[in-house]
Amino acid sequence: MGKKETSLAFAKTIGLIFILYYILIWLILSVLGRIIGFLCPILKNIGFISLIALPISIIAAIITFSVMMKRQKNDPLDQLHSAMKREMRENGFTDEFFEINSQGIELFRQEYTNGSIGYFLEMVVCGSLGYIYKEDYQKALQLINMVDNKALKSRDISFLDGGYSLILYFDSQLNVCYRLQDKGRAERVMEDARPYLEKFRGKNELINMGIDESYYFYYLINQDYDTAKKYAEAILKNPISVREKFVDGYLEMARIYRLTGDMDKESEYINEARNALQERSIPLNQQTFDFYMRERERN
């Protein structure tokens, strides 16, 4: 069956389900109208009223949703956000990525103070991760400090992205704390983060990875390598990490063994990362690997 036939069959199925749902609602409301009609005469005709009102409300909802989506697509900040995500996915943290990221953040600060906060937050945390890869940790910290902590924790943002921005925010902060060996800030961040790390665990695989990375960097900076290793293993076994052939888990395990002096085990995990790169050589994977190898040379 071709795509056209599949789409047509799907449309017919959805149409049939809607008709059956509509008839069922009408029957229920009609029966209710007859039962309670003697208390309030107008409710006696509720089934007939629903026959007219339901289609009108559905059409109005569809039109409203279409207008909202059209406005969103024409929103300059939405366009920059989409361009940033596309560039990051296709080419990694490039000069073009940083240019788009900078434009989006500046546009939000000038024109979108009271709206589109979700785009802004994701641009800030993605930008901070990019600057970590560039080893410009002060710039990464500067971006992180732009975030309104209360806004990230708001119910609106949590509803929109399921806690993704907040977890990425904590992950980025603790990553920077590790690079700068700022144990004091790491303690403050973890004190703030811990309730949310537990709250959002299990939402999805990507959020779980961010949570495990947050704990990983926290225990690294405290030199609790056994506990850090448990979180590195969790990242390595995360289904999205396995499915997408991410090298992060291998390199985080390699870092543990390097810091504990087991260079043979470190080499083993570096080779595993190389194998993953050969299977799926995506730009971000390669940048992650190169970043680790530079770190290794310095230490």
PDB file of C-alpha atoms in Angstrom:
ATOM      1  CA  MET A   1       0.000   0.000   0.000  1.00  0.00           C
ATOM      2  CA  GLY A   2       1.440   3.383  -1.068  1.00  0.00           C
ATOM      3  CA  LYS A   3       1.628   6.530   1.024  1.00  0.00           C
ATOM      4  CA  LYS A   4      -1.442   8.030  -0.696  1.00  0.00           C
ATOM      5  CA  GLU A   5      -3.577   4.949  -0.032  1.00  0.00           C
ATOM      6  CA  THR A   6      -2.302   4.732   3.565  1.00  0.00           C
ATOM      7  CA  SER A   7      -3.160   8.380   4.215  1.00  0.00           C
ATOM      8  CA  LEU A   8      -6.614   7.910   2.682  1.00  0.00           C
ATOM      9  CA  ALA A   9      -7.287   4.829   4.814  1.00  0.00           C
ATOM     10  CA  PHE A  10      -6.112   6.676   7.912  1.00  0.00           C
ATOM     11  CA  ALA A  11      -8.368   9.655   7.075  1.00  0.00           C
ATOM     12  CA  LYS A  12     -11.354   7.355   6.593  1.00  0.00           C
ATOM     13  CA  THR A  13     -10.675   5.630   9.930  1.00  0.00           C
ATOM     14  CA  ILE A  14     -10.424   8.963  11.773  1.00  0.00           C
ATOM     15  CA  GLY A  15     -13.602  10.174  10.049  1.00  0.00           C
ATOM     16  CA  LEU A  16     -15.502   7.034  11.066  1.00  0.00           C
ATOM     17  CA  ILE A  17     -14.287   7.305  14.662  1.00  0.00           C
ATOM     18  CA  PHE A  18     -15.389  10.956  14.783  1.00  0.00           C
ATOM     19  CA  ILE A  19     -18.867  10.121  13.413  1.00  0.00           C
ATOM     20  CA  LEU A  20     -19.331   7.316  15.945  1.00  0.00           C
ATOM     21  CA  TYR A  21     -18.071   9.563  18.763  1.00  0.00           C
ATOM     22  CA  TYR A  22     -20.428  12.334  17.662  1.00  0.00           C
ATOM     23  CA  ILE A  23     -23.436   9.984  17.548  1.00  0.00           C
ATOM     24  CA  LEU A  24     -22.543   8.550  20.974  1.00  0.00           C
ATOM     25  CA  ILE A  25     -22.302  12.020  22.560  1.00  0.00           C
ATOM     26  CA  TRP A  26     -25.609  13.026  20.948  1.00  0.00           C
ATOM     27  CA  LEU A  27     -27.363   9.898  22.272  1.00  0.00           C
ATOM     28  CA  ILE A  28     -25.978  10.402  25.782  1.00  0.00           C
ATOM     29  CA  LEU A  29     -27.021  14.057  25.869  1.00  0.00           C
ATOM     30  CA  SER A  30     -30.445  13.215  24.437  1.00  0.00           C
ATOM     31  CA  VAL A  31     -31.069  10.619  27.155  1.00  0.00           C
ATOM     32  CA  LEU A  32     -29.842  13.012  29.837  1.00  0.00           C
ATOM     33  CA  GLY A  33     -32.115  15.710  28.440  1.00  0.00           C
ATOM     34  CA  ARG A  34     -35.168  13.476  28.746  1.00  0.00           C
ATOM     35  CA  ILE A  35     -34.228  12.391  32.280  1.00  0.00           C
ATOM     36  CA  ILE A  36     -33.656  15.864  33.697  1.00  0.00           C
ATOM     37  CA  GLY A  37     -35.972  17.747  31.356  1.00  0.00           C
ATOM     38  CA  PHE A  38     -38.742  17.878  33.931  1.00  0.00           C
ATOM     39  CA  LEU A  39     -36.432  19.915  36.216  1.00  0.00           C
ATOM     40  CA  CYS A  40     -35.349  22.395  33.544  1.00  0.00           C
ATOM     41  CA  PRO A  41     -37.408  22.401  30.316  1.00  0.00           C
ATOM     42  CA  ILE A  42     -34.591  23.879  28.197  1.00  0.00           C
ATOM     43  CA  LEU A  43     -32.419  20.842  28.943  1.00  0.00           C
ATOM     44  CA  LYS A  44     -35.055  18.627  27.366  1.00  0.00           C
ATOM     45  CA  ASN A  45     -33.721  19.639  23.946  1.00  0.00           C
ATOM     46  CA  ILE A  46     -30.043  19.385  24.862  1.00  0.00           C
ATOM     47  CA  GLY A  47     -29.533  16.557  22.374  1.00  0.00           C
ATOM     48  CA  PHE A  48     -30.779  18.718  19.507  1.00  0.00           C
ATOM     49  CA  ILE A  49     -28.765  21.695  20.741  1.00  0.00           C
ATOM     50  CA  SER A  50     -25.621  19.550  20.846  1.00  0.00           C
ATOM     51  CA  LEU A  51     -26.324  18.406  17.276  1.00  0.00           C
ATOM     52  CA  ILE A  52     -25.723  22.008  16.190  1.00  0.00           C
ATOM     53  CA  ALA A  53     -23.237  23.194  18.831  1.00  0.00           C
ATOM     54  CA  LEU A  54     -20.692  20.367  18.631  1.00  0.00           C
ATOM     55  CA  PRO A  55     -19.782  20.771  14.930  1.00  0.00           C
ATOM     56  CA  ILE A  56     -19.599  24.576  15.299  1.00  0.00           C
ATOM     57  CA  SER A  57     -17.273  24.341  18.312  1.00  0.00           C
ATOM     58  CA  ILE A  58     -15.037  21.795  16.562  1.00  0.00           C
ATOM     59  CA  ILE A  59     -14.785  23.946  13.417  1.00  0.00           C
ATOM     60  CA  ALA A  60     -13.992  27.018  15.553  1.00  0.00           C
ATOM     61  CA  ALA A  61     -11.284  25.087  17.411  1.00  0.00           C
ATOM     62  CA  ILE A  62      -9.716  23.923  14.115  1.00  0.00           C
ATOM     63  CA  ILE A  63      -9.718  27.472  12.698  1.00  0.00           C
ATOM     64  CA  THR A  64      -8.217  28.902  15.902  1.00  0.00           C
ATOM     65  CA  PHE A  65      -5.497  26.233  15.950  1.00  0.00           C
ATOM     66  CA  SER A  66      -4.685  26.841  12.259  1.00  0.00           C
ATOM     67  CA  VAL A  67      -4.374  30.605  12.835  1.00  0.00           C
ATOM     68  CA  MET A  68      -2.126  30.045  15.865  1.00  0.00           C
ATOM     69  CA  MET A  69       0.132  27.664  13.909  1.00  0.00           C
ATOM     70  CA  LYS A  70       0.349  30.085  10.986  1.00  0.00           C
ATOM     71  CA  ARG A  71       1.288  32.958  13.298  1.00  0.00           C
ATOM     72  CA  GLN A  72       3.876  30.772  15.004  1.00  0.00           C
ATOM     73  CA  LYS A  73       5.489  29.825  11.680  1.00  0.00           C
ATOM     74  CA  ASN A  74       5.699  33.514  10.745  1.00  0.00           C
ATOM     75  CA  ASP A  75       7.190  34.476  14.119  1.00  0.00           C
ATOM     76  CA  PRO A  76      10.850  35.598  13.593  1.00  0.00           C
ATOM     77  CA  LEU A  77      11.883  34.030  16.900  1.00  0.00           C
ATOM     78  CA  ASP A  78      10.276  30.724  15.930  1.00  0.00           C
ATOM     79  CA  GLN A  79      12.136  30.827  12.610  1.00  0.00           C
ATOM     80  CA  LEU A  80      15.469  31.479  14.339  1.00  0.00           C
ATOM     81  CA  HIS A  81      14.762  28.740  16.895  1.00  0.00           C
ATOM     82  CA  SER A  82      13.974  26.245  14.113  1.00  0.00           C
ATOM     83  CA  ALA A  83      17.076  27.292  12.160  1.00  0.00           C
ATOM     84  CA  MET A  84      19.254  26.865  15.262  1.00  0.00           C
ATOM     85  CA  LYS A  85      17.897  23.374  15.975  1.00  0.00           C
ATOM     86  CA  ARG A  86      18.325  22.350  12.342  1.00  0.00           C
ATOM     87  CA  GLU A  87      21.923  23.630  12.197  1.00  0.00           C
ATOM     88  CA  MET A  88      22.787  21.896  15.472  1.00  0.00           C
ATOM     89  CA  ARG A  89      21.254  18.630  14.283  1.00  0.00           C
ATOM     90  CA  GLU A  90      22.824  18.673  10.818  1.00  0.00           C
ATOM     91  CA  ASN A  91      26.214  20.302  11.447  1.00  0.00           C
ATOM     92  CA  GLY A  92      26.733  20.571  15.198  1.00  0.00           C
ATOM     93  CA  PHE A  93      28.043  23.671  16.976  1.00  0.00           C
ATOM     94  CA  THR A  94      29.244  25.693  13.988  1.00  0.00           C
ATOM     95  CA  ASP A  95      29.859  29.417  13.517  1.00  0.00           C
ATOM     96  CA  GLU A  96      26.443  29.605  11.862  1.00  0.00           C
ATOM     97  CA  PHE A  97      24.869  27.956  14.909  1.00  0.00           C
ATOM     98  CA  PHE A  98      26.387  30.575  17.233  1.00  0.00           C
ATOM     99  CA  GLU A  99      25.323  33.412  14.913  1.00  0.00           C
ATOM    100  CA  ILE A 100      21.705  32.196  14.812  1.00  0.00           C
ATOM    101  CA  ASN A 101      21.752  31.546  18.542  1.00  0.00           C
ATOM    102  CA  SER A 102      23.021  35.056  19.274  1.00  0.00           C
ATOM    103  CA  GLN A 103      20.426  36.656  16.983  1.00  0.00           C
ATOM    104  CA  GLY A 104      17.587  34.729  18.623  1.00  0.00           C
ATOM    105  CA  ILE A 105      18.632  35.612  22.171  1.00  0.00           C
ATOM    106  CA  GLU A 106      19.060  39.296  21.276  1.00  0.00           C
ATOM    107  CA  LEU A 107      15.683  39.377  19.479  1.00  0.00           C
ATOM    108  CA  PHE A 108      13.966  37.931  22.528  1.00  0.00           C
ATOM    109  CA  ARG A 109      15.592  40.436  24.867  1.00  0.00           C
ATOM    110  CA  GLN A 110      14.541  43.377  22.654  1.00  0.00           C
ATOM    111  CA  GLU A 111      11.043  42.409  21.552  1.00  0.00           C
ATOM    112  CA  TYR A 112       9.715  39.326  23.321  1.00  0.00           C
ATOM    113  CA  THR A 113      10.074  40.120  27.010  1.00  0.00           C
ATOM    114  CA  ASN A 114       6.591  38.814  27.808  1.00  0.00           C
ATOM    115  CA  GLY A 115       6.305  35.943  25.358  1.00  0.00           C
ATOM    116  CA  SER A 116       8.001  33.020  23.587  1.00  0.00           C
ATOM    117  CA  ILE A 117       9.937  32.241  26.781  1.00  0.00           C
ATOM    118  CA  GLY A 118      10.237  28.571  25.811  1.00  0.00           C
ATOM    119  CA  TYR A 119      12.243  29.402  22.666  1.00  0.00           C
ATOM    120  CA  PHE A 120      14.499  31.737  24.626  1.00  0.00           C
ATOM    121  CA  LEU A 121      15.241  29.177  27.322  1.00  0.00           C
ATOM    122  CA  GLU A 122      16.142  26.472  24.829  1.00  0.00           C
ATOM    123  CA  MET A 123      18.346  28.885  22.874  1.00  0.00           C
ATOM    124  CA  VAL A 124      20.199  29.852  26.050  1.00  0.00           C
ATOM    125  CA  VAL A 125      20.827  26.294  27.253  1.00  0.00           C
ATOM    126  CA  CYS A 126      21.768  25.005  23.778  1.00  0.00           C
ATOM    127  CA  GLY A 127      24.075  27.995  23.339  1.00  0.00           C
ATOM    128  CA  SER A 128      25.726  27.335  26.693  1.00  0.00           C
ATOM    129  CA  LEU A 129      26.389  23.706  25.685  1.00  0.00           C
ATOM    130  CA  GLY A 130      27.924  24.952  22.446  1.00  0.00           C
ATOM    131  CA  TYR A 131      30.286  27.271  24.315  1.00  0.00           C
ATOM    132  CA  ILE A 132      31.268  24.401  26.606  1.00  0.00           C
ATOM    133  CA  TYR A 133      32.346  22.490  23.485  1.00  0.00           C
ATOM    134  CA  LYS A 134      34.296  25.584  22.383  1.00  0.00           C
ATOM    135  CA  GLU A 135      35.880  25.581  25.859  1.00  0.00           C
ATOM    136  CA  ASP A 136      34.645  29.126  26.438  1.00  0.00           C
ATOM    137  CA  TYR A 137      33.268  28.358  29.892  1.00  0.00           C
ATOM    138  CA  GLN A 138      32.850  31.986  30.943  1.00  0.00           C
ATOM    139  CA  LYS A 139      30.617  32.636  27.924  1.00  0.00           C
ATOM    140  CA  ALA A 140      28.629  29.491  28.741  1.00  0.00           C
ATOM    141  CA  LEU A 141      28.194  30.749  32.295  1.00  0.00           C
ATOM    142  CA  GLN A 142      27.207  34.197  31.031  1.00  0.00           C
ATOM    143  CA  LEU A 143      24.376  32.677  28.998  1.00  0.00           C
ATOM    144  CA  ILE A 144      23.227  30.485  31.890  1.00  0.00           C
ATOM    145  CA  ASN A 145      23.122  33.537  34.161  1.00  0.00           C
ATOM    146  CA  MET A 146      20.658  35.202  31.774  1.00  0.00           C
ATOM    147  CA  VAL A 147      18.000  32.634  32.662  1.00  0.00           C
ATOM    148  CA  ASP A 148      15.216  33.555  35.049  1.00  0.00           C
ATOM    149  CA  ASN A 149      15.265  30.554  37.371  1.00  0.00           C
ATOM    150  CA  LYS A 150      11.645  31.129  38.394  1.00  0.00           C
ATOM    151  CA  ALA A 151      10.486  31.187  34.777  1.00  0.00           C
ATOM    152  CA  LEU A 152      12.132  27.824  34.123  1.00  0.00           C
ATOM    153  CA  LYS A 153      10.299  26.307  37.072  1.00  0.00           C
ATOM    154  CA  SER A 154       6.916  27.719  36.087  1.00  0.00           C
ATOM    155  CA  ARG A 155       4.061  25.346  35.391  1.00  0.00           C
ATOM    156  CA  ASP A 156       3.645  26.830  31.912  1.00  0.00           C
ATOM    157  CA  ILE A 157       7.174  25.911  30.821  1.00  0.00           C
ATOM    158  CA  SER A 158       6.987  22.495  32.479  1.00  0.00           C
ATOM    159  CA  PHE A 159       3.724  21.845  30.619  1.00  0.00           C
ATOM    160  CA  LEU A 160       5.165  22.973  27.276  1.00  0.00           C
ATOM    161  CA  ASP A 161       8.340  20.890  27.286  1.00  0.00           C
ATOM    162  CA  GLY A 162       7.884  18.389  30.111  1.00  0.00           C
ATOM    163  CA  GLY A 163      10.805  19.769  32.115  1.00  0.00           C
ATOM    164  CA  TYR A 164      13.333  19.460  29.262  1.00  0.00           C
ATOM    165  CA  SER A 165      14.575  23.083  29.437  1.00  0.00           C
ATOM    166  CA  LEU A 166      14.929  22.975  33.215  1.00  0.00           C
ATOM    167  CA  ILE A 167      16.883  19.699  33.204  1.00  0.00           C
ATOM    168  CA  LEU A 168      19.140  20.930  30.397  1.00  0.00           C
ATOM    169  CA  TYR A 169      19.700  24.117  32.411  1.00  0.00           C
ATOM    170  CA  PHE A 170      20.881  22.153  35.456  1.00  0.00           C
ATOM    171  CA  ASP A 171      22.956  19.817  33.274  1.00  0.00           C
ATOM    172  CA  SER A 172      24.715  22.762  31.587  1.00  0.00           C
ATOM    173  CA  GLN A 173      25.407  24.481  34.904  1.00  0.00           C
ATOM    174  CA  LEU A 174      26.937  21.414  36.531  1.00  0.00           C
ATOM    175  CA  ASN A 175      28.980  20.714  33.393  1.00  0.00           C
ATOM    176  CA  VAL A 176      30.425  24.251  33.588  1.00  0.00           C
ATOM    177  CA  CYS A 177      30.996  23.882  37.344  1.00  0.00           C
ATOM    178  CA  TYR A 178      33.050  20.765  36.665  1.00  0.00           C
ATOM    179  CA  ARG A 179      35.122  22.495  33.973  1.00  0.00           C
ATOM    180  CA  LEU A 180      35.795  25.469  36.259  1.00  0.00           C
ATOM    181  CA  GLN A 181      36.142  23.257  39.357  1.00  0.00           C
ATOM    182  CA  ASP A 182      33.631  25.512  41.114  1.00  0.00           C
ATOM    183  CA  LYS A 183      32.521  23.166  43.892  1.00  0.00           C
ATOM    184  CA  GLY A 184      30.670  25.884  45.810  1.00  0.00           C
ATOM    185  CA  ARG A 185      28.404  26.712  42.894  1.00  0.00           C
ATOM    186  CA  ALA A 186      27.917  23.015  42.123  1.00  0.00           C
ATOM    187  CA  GLU A 187      26.595  22.469  45.653  1.00  0.00           C
ATOM    188  CA  ARG A 188      24.150  25.380  45.304  1.00  0.00           C
ATOM    189  CA  VAL A 189      22.991  24.190  41.891  1.00  0.00           C
ATOM    190  CA  MET A 190      22.433  20.623  43.102  1.00  0.00           C
ATOM    191  CA  GLU A 191      20.528  21.818  46.177  1.00  0.00           C
ATOM    192  CA  ASP A 192      18.214  23.697  43.835  1.00  0.00           C
ATOM    193  CA  ALA A 193      18.107  20.949  41.200  1.00  0.00           C
ATOM    194  CA  ARG A 194      17.587  17.767  43.186  1.00  0.00           C
ATOM    195  CA  PRO A 195      13.770  18.021  43.686  1.00  0.00           C
ATOM    196  CA  TYR A 196      13.292  18.660  39.953  1.00  0.00           C
ATOM    197  CA  LEU A 197      15.695  15.927  38.867  1.00  0.00           C
ATOM    198  CA  GLU A 198      13.558  13.435  40.777  1.00  0.00           C
ATOM    199  CA  LYS A 199      10.281  15.024  39.680  1.00  0.00           C
ATOM    200  CA  PHE A 200      10.984  14.739  35.951  1.00  0.00           C
ATOM    201  CA  ARG A 201      12.799  11.392  35.905  1.00  0.00           C
ATOM    202  CA  GLY A 202      10.939   8.982  33.680  1.00  0.00           C
ATOM    203  CA  LYS A 203       9.299  11.659  31.495  1.00  0.00           C
ATOM    204  CA  ASN A 204      11.316  10.524  28.471  1.00  0.00           C
ATOM    205  CA  GLU A 205      14.719   9.099  27.516  1.00  0.00           C
ATOM    206  CA  LEU A 206      16.286  12.478  26.667  1.00  0.00           C
ATOM    207  CA  ILE A 207      15.292  13.989  30.008  1.00  0.00           C
ATOM    208  CA  ASN A 208      16.600  10.893  31.813  1.00  0.00           C
ATOM    209  CA  MET A 209      19.950  11.376  30.080  1.00  0.00           C
ATOM    210  CA  GLY A 210      20.086  15.023  31.186  1.00  0.00           C
ATOM    211  CA  ILE A 211      19.291  14.002  34.770  1.00  0.00           C
ATOM    212  CA  ASP A 212      21.998  11.332  34.796  1.00  0.00           C
ATOM    213  CA  GLU A 213      24.524  13.782  33.322  1.00  0.00           C
ATOM    214  CA  SER A 214      23.651  16.340  36.015  1.00  0.00           C
ATOM    215  CA  TYR A 215      24.408  13.816  38.755  1.00  0.00           C
ATOM    216  CA  TYR A 216      27.477  12.578  36.877  1.00  0.00           C
ATOM    217  CA  PHE A 217      29.150  15.997  36.807  1.00  0.00           C
ATOM    218  CA  TYR A 218      28.102  16.724  40.387  1.00  0.00           C
ATOM    219  CA  TYR A 219      29.758  13.565  41.724  1.00  0.00           C
ATOM    220  CA  LEU A 220      32.798  14.099  39.505  1.00  0.00           C
ATOM    221  CA  ILE A 221      33.474  17.502  41.030  1.00  0.00           C
ATOM    222  CA  ASN A 222      33.137  15.910  44.482  1.00  0.00           C
ATOM    223  CA  GLN A 223      35.546  13.140  43.403  1.00  0.00           C
ATOM    224  CA  ASP A 224      32.993  10.450  44.237  1.00  0.00           C
ATOM    225  CA  TYR A 225      33.977   8.371  41.221  1.00  0.00           C
ATOM    226  CA  ASP A 226      32.076   5.224  42.185  1.00  0.00           C
ATOM    227  CA  THR A 227      28.748   7.086  42.248  1.00  0.00           C
ATOM    228  CA  ALA A 228      29.626   9.061  39.111  1.00  0.00           C
ATOM    229  CA  LYS A 229      30.346   5.756  37.364  1.00  0.00           C
ATOM    230  CA  LYS A 230      26.811   4.502  38.127  1.00  0.00           C
ATOM    231  CA  TYR A 231      25.344   7.501  36.325  1.00  0.00           C
ATOM    232  CA  ALA A 232      27.765   7.118  33.404  1.00  0.00           C
ATOM    233  CA  GLU A 233      26.614   3.497  33.062  1.00  0.00           C
ATOM    234  CA  ALA A 234      22.984   4.665  33.078  1.00  0.00           C
ATOM    235  CA  ILE A 235      23.769   7.101  30.236  1.00  0.00           C
ATOM    236  CA  LEU A 236      25.505   4.336  28.297  1.00  0.00           C
ATOM    237  CA  LYS A 237      22.460   2.056  28.650  1.00  0.00           C
ATOM    238  CA  ASN A 238      19.878   4.766  27.955  1.00  0.00           C
ATOM    239  CA  PRO A 239      17.744   3.547  24.992  1.00  0.00           C
ATOM    240  CA  ILE A 240      18.164   6.797  23.051  1.00  0.00           C
ATOM    241  CA  SER A 241      21.938   6.627  23.583  1.00  0.00           C
ATOM    242  CA  VAL A 242      22.021   3.058  22.242  1.00  0.00           C
ATOM    243  CA  ARG A 243      19.614   3.785  19.384  1.00  0.00           C
ATOM    244  CA  GLU A 244      21.308   6.987  18.188  1.00  0.00           C
ATOM    245  CA  LYS A 245      24.859   5.646  18.738  1.00  0.00           C
ATOM    246  CA  PHE A 246      25.762   8.561  21.017  1.00  0.00           C
ATOM    247  CA  VAL A 247      29.364   8.509  22.197  1.00  0.00           C
ATOM    248  CA  ASP A 248      28.682  10.432  25.433  1.00  0.00           C
ATOM    249  CA  GLY A 249      28.290   7.380  27.668  1.00  0.00           C
ATOM    250  CA  TYR A 250      31.511   5.741  26.417  1.00  0.00           C
ATOM    251  CA  LEU A 251      33.496   8.930  26.945  1.00  0.00           C
ATOM    252  CA  GLU A 252      32.009   9.568  30.370  1.00  0.00           C
ATOM    253  CA  MET A 253      33.067   6.061  31.379  1.00  0.00           C
ATOM    254  CA  ALA A 254      36.517   6.709  29.847  1.00  0.00           C
ATOM    255  CA  ARG A 255      36.834   9.884  31.928  1.00  0.00           C
ATOM    256  CA  ILE A 256      36.103   7.955  35.150  1.00  0.00           C
ATOM    257  CA  TYR A 257      38.818   5.410  34.389  1.00  0.00           C
ATOM    258  CA  ARG A 258      41.306   8.123  33.409  1.00  0.00           C
ATOM    259  CA  LEU A 259      40.693   9.987  36.658  1.00  0.00           C
ATOM    260  CA  THR A 260      41.112   6.780  38.671  1.00  0.00           C
ATOM    261  CA  GLY A 261      44.307   5.833  36.842  1.00  0.00           C
ATOM    262  CA  ASP A 262      43.043   2.820  34.860  1.00  0.00           C
ATOM    263  CA  MET A 263      44.363   3.826  31.440  1.00  0.00           C
ATOM    264  CA  ASP A 264      43.702   0.430  29.843  1.00  0.00           C
ATOM    265  CA  LYS A 265      39.973   0.668  30.623  1.00  0.00           C
ATOM    266  CA  GLU A 266      39.968   4.269  29.432  1.00  0.00           C
ATOM    267  CA  SER A 267      41.429   3.188  26.080  1.00  0.00           C
ATOM    268  CA  GLU A 268      38.827   0.435  25.847  1.00  0.00           C
ATOM    269  CA  TYR A 269      35.967   2.917  26.131  1.00  0.00           C
ATOM    270  CA  ILE A 270      37.623   5.372  23.749  1.00  0.00           C
ATOM    271  CA  ASN A 271      37.758   2.567  21.180  1.00  0.00           C
ATOM    272  CA  GLU A 272      34.068   1.834  21.819  1.00  0.00           C
ATOM    273  CA  ALA A 273      33.350   5.502  21.114  1.00  0.00           C
ATOM    274  CA  ARG A 274      35.341   5.288  17.865  1.00  0.00           C
ATOM    275  CA  ASN A 275      33.299   2.248  16.819  1.00  0.00           C
ATOM    276  CA  ALA A 276      30.068   4.154  17.503  1.00  0.00           C
ATOM    277  CA  LEU A 277      31.395   7.026  15.360  1.00  0.00           C
ATOM    278  CA  GLN A 278      32.057   4.649  12.483  1.00  0.00           C
ATOM    279  CA  GLU A 279      28.522   3.286  12.731  1.00  0.00           C
ATOM    280  CA  ARG A 280      26.920   6.738  12.825  1.00  0.00           C
ATOM    281  CA  SER A 281      29.218   9.672  12.237  1.00  0.00           C
ATOM    282  CA  ILE A 282      26.959  12.624  13.060  1.00  0.00           C
ATOM    283  CA  PRO A 283      28.599  16.043  13.623  1.00  0.00           C
ATOM    284  CA  LEU A 284      27.680  16.359  17.312  1.00  0.00           C
ATOM    285  CA  ASN A 285      29.067  12.890  17.996  1.00  0.00           C
ATOM    286  CA  GLN A 286      32.359  13.824  16.333  1.00  0.00           C
ATOM    287  CA  GLN A 287      32.529  17.115  18.238  1.00  0.00           C
ATOM    288  CA  THR A 288      31.888  15.313  21.530  1.00  0.00           C
ATOM    289  CA  PHE A 289      34.689  12.861  20.771  1.00  0.00           C
ATOM    290  CA  ASP A 290      37.131  15.610  19.724  1.00  0.00           C
ATOM    291  CA  PHE A 291      36.274  17.617  22.857  1.00  0.00           C
ATOM    292  CA  TYR A 292      37.103  14.646  25.079  1.00  0.00           C
ATOM    293  CA  MET A 293      40.380  13.974  23.287  1.00  0.00           C
ATOM    294  CA  ARG A 294      41.468  17.611  23.802  1.00  0.00           C
ATOM    295  CA  GLU A 295      40.575  17.311  27.474  1.00  0.00           C
ATOM    296  CA  ARG A 296      42.603  14.101  27.662  1.00  0.00           C
ATOM    297  CA  GLU A 297      45.681  15.722  26.142  1.00  0.00           C
ATOM    298  CA  ARG A 298      45.604  18.540  28.686  1.00  0.00           C
ATOM    299  CA  ASN A 299      45.344  16.126  31.601  1.00  0.00           C
TER     300      ASN A 299
END
